[in-house]
JSON list of C-alpha atoms in Angstrom, two decimals:
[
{"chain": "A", "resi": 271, "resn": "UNK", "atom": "CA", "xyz": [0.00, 0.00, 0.00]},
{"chain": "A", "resi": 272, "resn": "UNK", "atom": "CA", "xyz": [1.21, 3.60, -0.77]},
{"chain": "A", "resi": 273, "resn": "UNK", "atom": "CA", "xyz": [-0.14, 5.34, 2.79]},
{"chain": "A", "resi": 274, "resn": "UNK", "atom": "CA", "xyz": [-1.69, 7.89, 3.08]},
{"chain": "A", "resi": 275, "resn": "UNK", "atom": "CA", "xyz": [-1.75, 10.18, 0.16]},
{"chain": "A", "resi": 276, "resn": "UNK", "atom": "CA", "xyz": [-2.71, 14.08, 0.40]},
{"chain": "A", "resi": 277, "resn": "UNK", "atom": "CA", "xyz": [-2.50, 16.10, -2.84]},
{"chain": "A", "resi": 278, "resn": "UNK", "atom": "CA", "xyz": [-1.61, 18.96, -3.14]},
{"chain": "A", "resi": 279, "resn": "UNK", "atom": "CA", "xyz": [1.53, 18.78, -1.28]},
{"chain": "A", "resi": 280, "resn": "UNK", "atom": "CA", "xyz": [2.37, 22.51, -1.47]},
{"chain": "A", "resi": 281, "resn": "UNK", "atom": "CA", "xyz": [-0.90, 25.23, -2.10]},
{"chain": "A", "resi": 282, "resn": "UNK", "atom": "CA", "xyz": [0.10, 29.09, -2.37]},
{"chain": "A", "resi": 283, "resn": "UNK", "atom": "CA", "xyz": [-2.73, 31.20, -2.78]},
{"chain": "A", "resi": 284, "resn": "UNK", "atom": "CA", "xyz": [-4.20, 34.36, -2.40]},
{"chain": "A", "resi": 285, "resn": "UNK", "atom": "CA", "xyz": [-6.71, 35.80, 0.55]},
{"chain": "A", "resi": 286, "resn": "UNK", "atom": "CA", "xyz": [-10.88, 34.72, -0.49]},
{"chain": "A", "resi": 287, "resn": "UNK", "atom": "CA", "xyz": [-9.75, 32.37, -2.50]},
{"chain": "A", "resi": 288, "resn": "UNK", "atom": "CA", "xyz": [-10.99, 28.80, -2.17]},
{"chain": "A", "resi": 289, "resn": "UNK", "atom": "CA", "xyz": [-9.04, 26.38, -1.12]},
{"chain": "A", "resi": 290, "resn": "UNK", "atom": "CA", "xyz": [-9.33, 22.55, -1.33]},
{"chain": "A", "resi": 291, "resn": "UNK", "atom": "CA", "xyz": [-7.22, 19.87, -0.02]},
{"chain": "A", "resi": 292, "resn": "UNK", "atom": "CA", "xyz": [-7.60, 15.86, -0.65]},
{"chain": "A", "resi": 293, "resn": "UNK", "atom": "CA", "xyz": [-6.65, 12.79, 0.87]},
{"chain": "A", "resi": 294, "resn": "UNK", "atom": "CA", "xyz": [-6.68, 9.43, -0.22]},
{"chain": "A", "resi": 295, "resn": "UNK", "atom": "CA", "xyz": [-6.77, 6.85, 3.13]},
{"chain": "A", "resi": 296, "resn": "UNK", "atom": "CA", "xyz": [-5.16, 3.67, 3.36]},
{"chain": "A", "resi": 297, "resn": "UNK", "atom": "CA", "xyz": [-7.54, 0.95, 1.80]},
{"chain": "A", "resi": 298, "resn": "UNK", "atom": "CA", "xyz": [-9.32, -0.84, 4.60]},
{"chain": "A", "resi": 299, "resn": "UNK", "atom": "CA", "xyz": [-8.93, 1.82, 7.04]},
{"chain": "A", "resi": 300, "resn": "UNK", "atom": "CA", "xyz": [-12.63, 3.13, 8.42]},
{"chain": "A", "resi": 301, "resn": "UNK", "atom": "CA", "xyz": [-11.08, 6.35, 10.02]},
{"chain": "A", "resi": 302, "resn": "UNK", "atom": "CA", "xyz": [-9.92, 9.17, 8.78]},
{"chain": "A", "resi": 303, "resn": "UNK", "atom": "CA", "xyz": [-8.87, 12.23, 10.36]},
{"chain": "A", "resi": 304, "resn": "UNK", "atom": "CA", "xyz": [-7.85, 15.64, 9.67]},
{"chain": "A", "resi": 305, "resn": "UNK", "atom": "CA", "xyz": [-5.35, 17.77, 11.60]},
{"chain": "A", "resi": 306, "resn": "UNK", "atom": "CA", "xyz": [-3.37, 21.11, 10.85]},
{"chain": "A", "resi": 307, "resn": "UNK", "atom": "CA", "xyz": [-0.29, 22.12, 12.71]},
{"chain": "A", "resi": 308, "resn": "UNK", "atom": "CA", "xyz": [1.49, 25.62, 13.11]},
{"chain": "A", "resi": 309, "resn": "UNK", "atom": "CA", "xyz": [3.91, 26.35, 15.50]},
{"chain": "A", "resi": 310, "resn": "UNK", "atom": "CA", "xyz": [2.13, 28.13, 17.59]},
{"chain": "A", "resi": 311, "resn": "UNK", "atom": "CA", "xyz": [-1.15, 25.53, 18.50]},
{"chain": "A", "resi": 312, "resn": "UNK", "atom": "CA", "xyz": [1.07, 22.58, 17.27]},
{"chain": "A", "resi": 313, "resn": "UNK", "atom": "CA", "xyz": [-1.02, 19.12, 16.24]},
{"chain": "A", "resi": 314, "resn": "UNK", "atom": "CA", "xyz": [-5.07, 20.47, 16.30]},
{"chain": "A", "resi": 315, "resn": "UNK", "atom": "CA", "xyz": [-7.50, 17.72, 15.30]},
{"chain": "A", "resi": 316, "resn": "UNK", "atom": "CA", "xyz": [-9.83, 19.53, 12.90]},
{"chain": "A", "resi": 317, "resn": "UNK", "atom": "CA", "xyz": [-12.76, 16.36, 12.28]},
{"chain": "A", "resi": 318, "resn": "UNK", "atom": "CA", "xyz": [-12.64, 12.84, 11.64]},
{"chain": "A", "resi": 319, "resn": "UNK", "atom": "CA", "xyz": [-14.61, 10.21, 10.34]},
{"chain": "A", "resi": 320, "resn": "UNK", "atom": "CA", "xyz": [-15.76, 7.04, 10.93]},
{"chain": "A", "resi": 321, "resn": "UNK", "atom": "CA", "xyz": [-17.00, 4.94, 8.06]},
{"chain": "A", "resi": 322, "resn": "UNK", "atom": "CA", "xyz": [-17.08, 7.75, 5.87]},
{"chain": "A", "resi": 323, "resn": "UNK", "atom": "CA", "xyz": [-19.35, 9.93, 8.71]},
{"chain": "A", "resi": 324, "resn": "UNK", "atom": "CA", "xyz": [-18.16, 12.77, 10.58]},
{"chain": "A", "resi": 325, "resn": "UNK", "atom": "CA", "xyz": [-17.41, 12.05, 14.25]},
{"chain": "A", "resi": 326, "resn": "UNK", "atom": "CA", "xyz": [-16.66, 15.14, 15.65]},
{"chain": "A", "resi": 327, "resn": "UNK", "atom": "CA", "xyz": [-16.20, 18.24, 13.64]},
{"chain": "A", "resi": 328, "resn": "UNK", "atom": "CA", "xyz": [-15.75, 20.25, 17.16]},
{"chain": "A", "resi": 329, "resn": "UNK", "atom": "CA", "xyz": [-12.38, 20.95, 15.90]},
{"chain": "A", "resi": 330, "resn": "UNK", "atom": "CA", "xyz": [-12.73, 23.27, 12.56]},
{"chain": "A", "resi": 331, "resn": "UNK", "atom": "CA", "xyz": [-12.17, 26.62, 13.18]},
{"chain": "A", "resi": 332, "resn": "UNK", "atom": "CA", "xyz": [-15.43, 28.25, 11.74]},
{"chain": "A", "resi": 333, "resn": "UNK", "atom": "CA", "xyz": [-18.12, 28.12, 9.17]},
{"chain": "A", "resi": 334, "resn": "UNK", "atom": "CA", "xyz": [-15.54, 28.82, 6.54]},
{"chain": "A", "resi": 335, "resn": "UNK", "atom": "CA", "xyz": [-14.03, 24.93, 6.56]},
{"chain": "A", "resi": 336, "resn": "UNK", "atom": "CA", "xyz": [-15.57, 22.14, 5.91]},
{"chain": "A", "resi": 337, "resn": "UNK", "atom": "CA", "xyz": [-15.12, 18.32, 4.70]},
{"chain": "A", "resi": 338, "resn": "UNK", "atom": "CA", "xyz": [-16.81, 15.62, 3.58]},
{"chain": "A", "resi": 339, "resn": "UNK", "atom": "CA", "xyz": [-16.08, 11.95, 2.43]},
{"chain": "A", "resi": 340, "resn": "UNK", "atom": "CA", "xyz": [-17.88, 11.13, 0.02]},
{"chain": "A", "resi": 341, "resn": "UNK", "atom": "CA", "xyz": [-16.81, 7.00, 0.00]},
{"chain": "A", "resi": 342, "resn": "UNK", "atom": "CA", "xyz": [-14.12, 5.20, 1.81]},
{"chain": "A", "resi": 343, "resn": "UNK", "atom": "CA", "xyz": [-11.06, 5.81, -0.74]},
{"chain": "A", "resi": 344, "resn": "UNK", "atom": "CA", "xyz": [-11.22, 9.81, -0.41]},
{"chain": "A", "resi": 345, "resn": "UNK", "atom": "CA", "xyz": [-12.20, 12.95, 1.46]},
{"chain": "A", "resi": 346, "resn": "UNK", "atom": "CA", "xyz": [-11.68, 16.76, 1.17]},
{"chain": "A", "resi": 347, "resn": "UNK", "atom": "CA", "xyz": [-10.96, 19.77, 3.21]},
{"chain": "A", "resi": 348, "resn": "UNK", "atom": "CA", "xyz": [-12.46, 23.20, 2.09]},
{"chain": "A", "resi": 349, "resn": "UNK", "atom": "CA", "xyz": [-11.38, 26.36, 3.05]},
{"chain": "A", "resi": 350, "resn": "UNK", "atom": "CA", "xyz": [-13.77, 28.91, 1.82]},
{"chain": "A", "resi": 351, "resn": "UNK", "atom": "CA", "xyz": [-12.91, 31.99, 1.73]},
{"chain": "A", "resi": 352, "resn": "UNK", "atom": "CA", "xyz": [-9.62, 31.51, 3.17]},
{"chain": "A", "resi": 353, "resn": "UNK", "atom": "CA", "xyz": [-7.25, 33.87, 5.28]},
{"chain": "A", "resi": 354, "resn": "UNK", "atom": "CA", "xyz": [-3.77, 34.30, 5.69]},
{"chain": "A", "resi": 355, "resn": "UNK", "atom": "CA", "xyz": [-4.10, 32.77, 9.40]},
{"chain": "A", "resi": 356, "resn": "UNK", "atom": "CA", "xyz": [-5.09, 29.78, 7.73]},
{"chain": "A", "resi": 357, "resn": "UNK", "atom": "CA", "xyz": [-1.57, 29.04, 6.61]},
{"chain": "A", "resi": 358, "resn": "UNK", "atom": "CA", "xyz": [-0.73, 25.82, 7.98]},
{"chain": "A", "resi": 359, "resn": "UNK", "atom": "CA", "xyz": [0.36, 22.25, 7.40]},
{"chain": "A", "resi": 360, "resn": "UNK", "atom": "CA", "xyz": [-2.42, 20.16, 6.94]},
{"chain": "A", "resi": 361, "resn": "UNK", "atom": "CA", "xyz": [-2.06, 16.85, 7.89]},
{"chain": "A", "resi": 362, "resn": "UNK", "atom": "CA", "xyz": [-4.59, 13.98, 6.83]},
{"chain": "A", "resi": 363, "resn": "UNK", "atom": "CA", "xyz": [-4.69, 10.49, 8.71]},
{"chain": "A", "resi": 364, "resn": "UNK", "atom": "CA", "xyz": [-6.42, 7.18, 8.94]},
{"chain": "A", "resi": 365, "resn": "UNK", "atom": "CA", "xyz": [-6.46, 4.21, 10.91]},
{"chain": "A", "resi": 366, "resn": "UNK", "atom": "CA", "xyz": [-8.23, 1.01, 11.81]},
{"chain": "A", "resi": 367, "resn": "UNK", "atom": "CA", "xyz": [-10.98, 1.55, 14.41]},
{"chain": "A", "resi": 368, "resn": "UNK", "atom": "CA", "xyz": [-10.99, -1.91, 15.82]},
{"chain": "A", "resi": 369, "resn": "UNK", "atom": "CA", "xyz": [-8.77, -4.66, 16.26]},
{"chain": "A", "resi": 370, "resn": "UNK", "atom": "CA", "xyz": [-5.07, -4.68, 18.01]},
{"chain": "A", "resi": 371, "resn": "UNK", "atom": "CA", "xyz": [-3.72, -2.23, 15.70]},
{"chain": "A", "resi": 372, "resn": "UNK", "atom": "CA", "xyz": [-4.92, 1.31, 15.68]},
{"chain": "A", "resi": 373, "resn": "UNK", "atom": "CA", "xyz": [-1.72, 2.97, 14.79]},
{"chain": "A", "resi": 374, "resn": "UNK", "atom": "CA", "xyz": [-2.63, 6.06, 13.04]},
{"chain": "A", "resi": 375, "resn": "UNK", "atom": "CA", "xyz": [-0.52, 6.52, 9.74]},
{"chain": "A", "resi": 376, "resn": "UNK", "atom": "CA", "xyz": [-0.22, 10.19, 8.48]},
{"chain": "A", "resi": 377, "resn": "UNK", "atom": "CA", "xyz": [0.44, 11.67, 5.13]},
{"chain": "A", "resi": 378, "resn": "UNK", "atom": "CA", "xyz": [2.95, 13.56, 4.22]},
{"chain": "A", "resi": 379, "resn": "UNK", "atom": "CA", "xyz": [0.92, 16.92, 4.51]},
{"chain": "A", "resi": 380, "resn": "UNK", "atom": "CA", "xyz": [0.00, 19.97, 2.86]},
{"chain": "A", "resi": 381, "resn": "UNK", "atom": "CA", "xyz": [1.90, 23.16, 3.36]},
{"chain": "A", "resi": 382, "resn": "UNK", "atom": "CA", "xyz": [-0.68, 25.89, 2.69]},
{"chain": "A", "resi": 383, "resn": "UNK", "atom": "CA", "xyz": [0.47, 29.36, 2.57]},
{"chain": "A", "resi": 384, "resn": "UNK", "atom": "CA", "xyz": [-2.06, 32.14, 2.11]},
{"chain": "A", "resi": 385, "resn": "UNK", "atom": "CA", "xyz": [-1.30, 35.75, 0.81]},
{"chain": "B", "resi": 10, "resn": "UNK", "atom": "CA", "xyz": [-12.99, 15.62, 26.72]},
{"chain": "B", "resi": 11, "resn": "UNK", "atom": "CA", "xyz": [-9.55, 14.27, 26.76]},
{"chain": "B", "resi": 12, "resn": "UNK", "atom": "CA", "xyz": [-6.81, 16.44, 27.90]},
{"chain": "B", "resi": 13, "resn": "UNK", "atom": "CA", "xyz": [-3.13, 15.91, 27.29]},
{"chain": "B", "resi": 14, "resn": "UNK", "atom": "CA", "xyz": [-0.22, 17.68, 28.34]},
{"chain": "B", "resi": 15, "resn": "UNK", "atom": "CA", "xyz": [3.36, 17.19, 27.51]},
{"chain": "B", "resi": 16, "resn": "UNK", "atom": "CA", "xyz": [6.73, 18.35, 28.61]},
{"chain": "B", "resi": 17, "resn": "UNK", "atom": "CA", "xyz": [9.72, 19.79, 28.37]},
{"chain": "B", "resi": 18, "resn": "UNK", "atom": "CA", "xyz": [8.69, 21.43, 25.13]},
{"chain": "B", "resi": 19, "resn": "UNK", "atom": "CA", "xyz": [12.38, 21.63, 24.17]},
{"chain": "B", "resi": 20, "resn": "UNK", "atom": "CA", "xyz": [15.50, 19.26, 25.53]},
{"chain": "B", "resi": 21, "resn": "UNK", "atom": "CA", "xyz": [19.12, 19.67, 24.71]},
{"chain": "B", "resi": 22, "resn": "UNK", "atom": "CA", "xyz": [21.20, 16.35, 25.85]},
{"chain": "B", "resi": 23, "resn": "UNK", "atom": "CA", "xyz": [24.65, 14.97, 24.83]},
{"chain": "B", "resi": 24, "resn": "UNK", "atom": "CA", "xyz": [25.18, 12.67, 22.63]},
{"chain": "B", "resi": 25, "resn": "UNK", "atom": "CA", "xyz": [25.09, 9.77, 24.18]},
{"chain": "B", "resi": 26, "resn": "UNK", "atom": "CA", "xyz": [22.77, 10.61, 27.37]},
{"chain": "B", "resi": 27, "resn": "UNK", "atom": "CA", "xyz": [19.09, 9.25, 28.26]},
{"chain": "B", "resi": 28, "resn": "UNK", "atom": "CA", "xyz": [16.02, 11.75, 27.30]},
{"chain": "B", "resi": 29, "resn": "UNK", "atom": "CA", "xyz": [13.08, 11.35, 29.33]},
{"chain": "B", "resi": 30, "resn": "UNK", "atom": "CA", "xyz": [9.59, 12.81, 27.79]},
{"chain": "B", "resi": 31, "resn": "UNK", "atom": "CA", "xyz": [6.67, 12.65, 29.91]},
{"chain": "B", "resi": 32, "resn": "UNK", "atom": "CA", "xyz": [2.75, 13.33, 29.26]},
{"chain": "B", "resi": 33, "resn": "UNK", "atom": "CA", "xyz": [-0.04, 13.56, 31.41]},
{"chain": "B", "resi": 34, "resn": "UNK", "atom": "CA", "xyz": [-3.59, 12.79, 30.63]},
{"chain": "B", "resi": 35, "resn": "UNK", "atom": "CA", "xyz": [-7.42, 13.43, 31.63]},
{"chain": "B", "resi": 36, "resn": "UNK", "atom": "CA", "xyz": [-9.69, 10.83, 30.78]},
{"chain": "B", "resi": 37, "resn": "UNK", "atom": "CA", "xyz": [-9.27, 7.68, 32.79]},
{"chain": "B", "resi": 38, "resn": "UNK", "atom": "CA", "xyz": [-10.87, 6.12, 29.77]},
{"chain": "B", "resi": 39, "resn": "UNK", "atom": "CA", "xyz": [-8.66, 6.40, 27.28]},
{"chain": "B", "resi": 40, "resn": "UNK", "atom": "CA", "xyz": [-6.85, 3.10, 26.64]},
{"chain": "B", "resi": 41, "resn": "UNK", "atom": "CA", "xyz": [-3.71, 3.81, 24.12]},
{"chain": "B", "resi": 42, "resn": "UNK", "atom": "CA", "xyz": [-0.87, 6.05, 24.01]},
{"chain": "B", "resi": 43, "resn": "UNK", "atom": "CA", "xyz": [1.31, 6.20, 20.90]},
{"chain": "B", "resi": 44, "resn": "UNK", "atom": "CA", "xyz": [4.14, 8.12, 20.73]},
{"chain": "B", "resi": 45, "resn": "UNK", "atom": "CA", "xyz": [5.59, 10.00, 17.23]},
{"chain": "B", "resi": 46, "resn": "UNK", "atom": "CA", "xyz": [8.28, 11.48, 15.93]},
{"chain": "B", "resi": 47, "resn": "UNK", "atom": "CA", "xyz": [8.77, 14.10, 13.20]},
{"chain": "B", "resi": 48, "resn": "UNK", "atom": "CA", "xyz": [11.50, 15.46, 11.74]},
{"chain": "B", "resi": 49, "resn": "UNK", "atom": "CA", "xyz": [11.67, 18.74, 9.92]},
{"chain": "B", "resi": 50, "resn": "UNK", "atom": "CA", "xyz": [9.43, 18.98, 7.14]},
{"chain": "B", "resi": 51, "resn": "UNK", "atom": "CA", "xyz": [8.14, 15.35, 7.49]},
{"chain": "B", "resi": 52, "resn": "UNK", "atom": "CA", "xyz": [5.09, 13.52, 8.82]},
{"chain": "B", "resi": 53, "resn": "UNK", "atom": "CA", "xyz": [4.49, 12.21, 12.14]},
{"chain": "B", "resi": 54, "resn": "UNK", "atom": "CA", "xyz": [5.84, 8.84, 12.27]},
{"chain": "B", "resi": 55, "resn": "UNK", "atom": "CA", "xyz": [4.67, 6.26, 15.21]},
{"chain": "B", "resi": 56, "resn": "UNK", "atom": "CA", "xyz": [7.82, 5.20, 16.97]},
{"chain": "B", "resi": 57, "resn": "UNK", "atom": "CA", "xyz": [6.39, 3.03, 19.76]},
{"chain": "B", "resi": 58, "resn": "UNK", "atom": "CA", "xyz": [2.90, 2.75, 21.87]},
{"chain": "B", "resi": 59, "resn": "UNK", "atom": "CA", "xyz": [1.55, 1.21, 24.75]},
{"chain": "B", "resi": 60, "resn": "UNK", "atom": "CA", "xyz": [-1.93, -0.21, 26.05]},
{"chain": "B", "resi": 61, "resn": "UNK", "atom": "CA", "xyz": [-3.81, 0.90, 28.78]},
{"chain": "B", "resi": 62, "resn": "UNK", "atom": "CA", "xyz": [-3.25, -3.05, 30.07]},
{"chain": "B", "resi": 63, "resn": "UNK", "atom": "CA", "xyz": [0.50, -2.77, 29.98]},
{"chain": "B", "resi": 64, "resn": "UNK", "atom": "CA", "xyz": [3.06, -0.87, 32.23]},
{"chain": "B", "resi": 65, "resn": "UNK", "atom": "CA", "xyz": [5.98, -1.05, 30.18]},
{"chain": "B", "resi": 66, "resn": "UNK", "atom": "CA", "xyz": [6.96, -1.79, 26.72]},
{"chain": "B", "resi": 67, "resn": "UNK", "atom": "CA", "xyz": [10.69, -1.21, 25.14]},
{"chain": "B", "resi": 68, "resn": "UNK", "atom": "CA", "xyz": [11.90, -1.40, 21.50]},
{"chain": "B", "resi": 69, "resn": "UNK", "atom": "CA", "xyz": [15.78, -1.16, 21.53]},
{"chain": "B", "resi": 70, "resn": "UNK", "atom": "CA", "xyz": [16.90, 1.92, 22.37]},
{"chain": "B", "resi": 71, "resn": "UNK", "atom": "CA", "xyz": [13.49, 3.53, 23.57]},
{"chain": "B", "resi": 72, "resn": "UNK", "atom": "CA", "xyz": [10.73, 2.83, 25.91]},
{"chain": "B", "resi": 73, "resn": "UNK", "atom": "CA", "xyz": [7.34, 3.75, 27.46]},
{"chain": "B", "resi": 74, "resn": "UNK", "atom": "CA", "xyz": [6.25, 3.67, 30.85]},
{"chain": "B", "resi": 75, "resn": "UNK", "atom": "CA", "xyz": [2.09, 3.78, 31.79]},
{"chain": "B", "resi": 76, "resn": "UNK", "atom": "CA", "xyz": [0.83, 4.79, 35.31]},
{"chain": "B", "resi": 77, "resn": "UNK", "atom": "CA", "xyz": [-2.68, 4.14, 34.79]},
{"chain": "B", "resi": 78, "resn": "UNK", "atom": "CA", "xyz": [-3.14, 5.42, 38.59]},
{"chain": "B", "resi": 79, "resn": "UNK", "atom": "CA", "xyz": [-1.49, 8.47, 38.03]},
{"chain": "B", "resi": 80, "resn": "UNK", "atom": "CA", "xyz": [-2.36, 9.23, 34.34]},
{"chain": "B", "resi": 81, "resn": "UNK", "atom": "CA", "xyz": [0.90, 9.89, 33.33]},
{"chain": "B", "resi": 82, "resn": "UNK", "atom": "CA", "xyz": [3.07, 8.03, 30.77]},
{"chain": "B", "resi": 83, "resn": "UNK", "atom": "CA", "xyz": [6.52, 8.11, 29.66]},
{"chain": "B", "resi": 84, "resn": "UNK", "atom": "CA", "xyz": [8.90, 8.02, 26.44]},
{"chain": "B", "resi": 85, "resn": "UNK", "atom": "CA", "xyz": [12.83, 7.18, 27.68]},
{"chain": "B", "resi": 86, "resn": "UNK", "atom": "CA", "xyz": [15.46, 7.18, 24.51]},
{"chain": "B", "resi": 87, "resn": "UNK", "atom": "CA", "xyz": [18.45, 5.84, 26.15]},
{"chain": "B", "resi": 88, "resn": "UNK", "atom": "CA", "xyz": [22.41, 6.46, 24.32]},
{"chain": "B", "resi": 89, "resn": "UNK", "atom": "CA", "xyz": [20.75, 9.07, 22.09]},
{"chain": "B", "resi": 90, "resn": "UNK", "atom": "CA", "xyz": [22.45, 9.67, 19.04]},
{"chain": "B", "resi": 91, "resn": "UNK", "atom": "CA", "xyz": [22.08, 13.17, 16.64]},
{"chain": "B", "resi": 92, "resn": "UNK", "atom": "CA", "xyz": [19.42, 11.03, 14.41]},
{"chain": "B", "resi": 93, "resn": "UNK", "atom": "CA", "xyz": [17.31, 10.89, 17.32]},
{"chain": "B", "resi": 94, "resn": "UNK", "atom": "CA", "xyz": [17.02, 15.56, 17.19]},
{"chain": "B", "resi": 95, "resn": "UNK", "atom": "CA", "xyz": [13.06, 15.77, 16.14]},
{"chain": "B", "resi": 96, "resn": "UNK", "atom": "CA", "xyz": [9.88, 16.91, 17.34]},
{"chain": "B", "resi": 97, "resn": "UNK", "atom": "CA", "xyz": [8.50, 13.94, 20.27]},
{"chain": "B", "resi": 98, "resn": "UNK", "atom": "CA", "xyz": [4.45, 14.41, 20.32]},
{"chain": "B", "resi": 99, "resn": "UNK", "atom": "CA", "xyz": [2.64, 11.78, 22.93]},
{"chain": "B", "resi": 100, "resn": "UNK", "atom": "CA", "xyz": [-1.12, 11.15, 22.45]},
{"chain": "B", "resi": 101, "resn": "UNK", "atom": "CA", "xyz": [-3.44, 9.57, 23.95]},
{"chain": "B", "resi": 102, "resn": "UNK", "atom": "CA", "xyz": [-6.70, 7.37, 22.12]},
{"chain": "B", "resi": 103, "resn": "UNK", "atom": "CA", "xyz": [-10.20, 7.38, 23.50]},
{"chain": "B", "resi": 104, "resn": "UNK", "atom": "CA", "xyz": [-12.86, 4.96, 23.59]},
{"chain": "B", "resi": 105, "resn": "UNK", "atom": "CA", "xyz": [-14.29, 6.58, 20.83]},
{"chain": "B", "resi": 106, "resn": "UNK", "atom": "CA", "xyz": [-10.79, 5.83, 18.73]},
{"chain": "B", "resi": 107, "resn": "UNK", "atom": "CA", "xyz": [-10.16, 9.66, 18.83]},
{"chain": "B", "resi": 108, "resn": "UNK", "atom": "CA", "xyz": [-6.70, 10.68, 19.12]},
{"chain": "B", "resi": 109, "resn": "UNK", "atom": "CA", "xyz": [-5.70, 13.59, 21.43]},
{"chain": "B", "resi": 110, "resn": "UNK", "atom": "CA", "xyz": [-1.60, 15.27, 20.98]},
{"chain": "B", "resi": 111, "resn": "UNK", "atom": "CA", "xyz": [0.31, 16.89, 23.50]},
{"chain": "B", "resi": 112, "resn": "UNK", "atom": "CA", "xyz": [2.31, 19.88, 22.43]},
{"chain": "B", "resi": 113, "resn": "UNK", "atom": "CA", "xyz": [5.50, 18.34, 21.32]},
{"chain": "B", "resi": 114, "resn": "UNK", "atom": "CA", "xyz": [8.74, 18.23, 22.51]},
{"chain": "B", "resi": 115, "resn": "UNK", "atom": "CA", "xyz": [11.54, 19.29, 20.24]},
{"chain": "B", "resi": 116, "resn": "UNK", "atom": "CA", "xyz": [14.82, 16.94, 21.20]},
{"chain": "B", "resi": 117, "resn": "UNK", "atom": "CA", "xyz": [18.25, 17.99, 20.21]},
{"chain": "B", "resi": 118, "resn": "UNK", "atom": "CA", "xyz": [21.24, 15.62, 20.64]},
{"chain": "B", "resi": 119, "resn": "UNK", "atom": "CA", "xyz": [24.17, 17.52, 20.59]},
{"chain": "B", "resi": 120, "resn": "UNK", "atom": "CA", "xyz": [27.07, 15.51, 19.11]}
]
């Protein structure tokens, strides 16, 4: 399996514009999860799902992200309009709910940087 | 909801020294701690865990110790080495498989 695979790995854009983000999870894993790190708040879990259904979505900032999974193979964050705070690394990662393992495996991030 | 705190948040040692990185947690509940490393630029990458039934567990050069009582757990990285210089986050997993990260300890080995 390749992991987990975010795309794009680098975003530079410009304040109001719309941002999306997408993440592919390993096959058979049922949960994903979202995260984005700066240095100042470190690791913050944004939402994560569970069988393609959000769990607890407590974690996005405001109205202006959101994310859906639309089947078990991909989801998306949104940023809509988004701000220069947003800059971040976003971090998407999934793992197996039940059984002995429940490491959760990360991707390798996107770096978002916005003007 | 779960509450985890981690420290130092930075730790300078010798080459060759032990580094001790210790977490606390809230919810009684929560039944497994991993512990990740990432380097500059990279992902977090699991380096060892430990169940909520266990008290110890040790891979080579590194271990964790759980105090269930105390709600406090443990990573120990024995002869460090300058490969070992990353960012150390502890976490703790509820019963509702939702992962909560302390704020990271950055660990420089100094050769």
């Amino acid at each position: 399996d390749a992991g987990v695979i975010q795309s794009p790995r680098h975003e530079v854009t410009e304040m109001g514009q719309e941002v999306t983000l997408r993440c592919k999870p390993i096959s058979g894993h049922d949960y994903l999860f979202w995260y984005r790190q700066t240095m100042m708040r470190g690791l913050e879990l944004l939402i994560y799902f569970n069988n393609n259904v959000p769990i607890d979505d407590s974690g996005m900032p405001e109205d202006r992200f959101s994310a859906k999974m639309p089947n078990a193979s991909f989801s998306t964050l949104k940023i809509q309009p988004s701000e220069p705070r947003d800059s971040a690394v976003y971090f998407c990662a999934s793992s197996l709910g039940q059984g002995s393992y429940n490491e959760q495996f990360f991707g390798p991030g996107t770096r978002l940087t916005v003007l | 909801g779960e509450n985890v705190e981690q420290h130092p948040s930075t730790l300078s040692v010798q080459e060759g020294d032990s580094a001790v990185i210790k977490c606390t947690y809230s919810d009684s509940a929560s039944n497994y701690f991993p512990w990740y490393k990432q380097e500059l630029g990279k992902r977090p990458q699991l380096i060892i865990d430990i169940r909520s039934n266990v008290g110890e567990k040790k891979d080579q050069r590194i271990a964790v110790t759980l105090n269930k009582t105390a709600k406090h757990f443990s990573l120990h990285i024995t002869e460090t080495q300058p490969e070992d210089s990353a960012v150390y986050f502890c976490a703790a997993r509820n019963t509702g498989n939702q992962f909560y990260f302390g704020t990271g300890t950055s660990l420089t080995v100094i050769p």
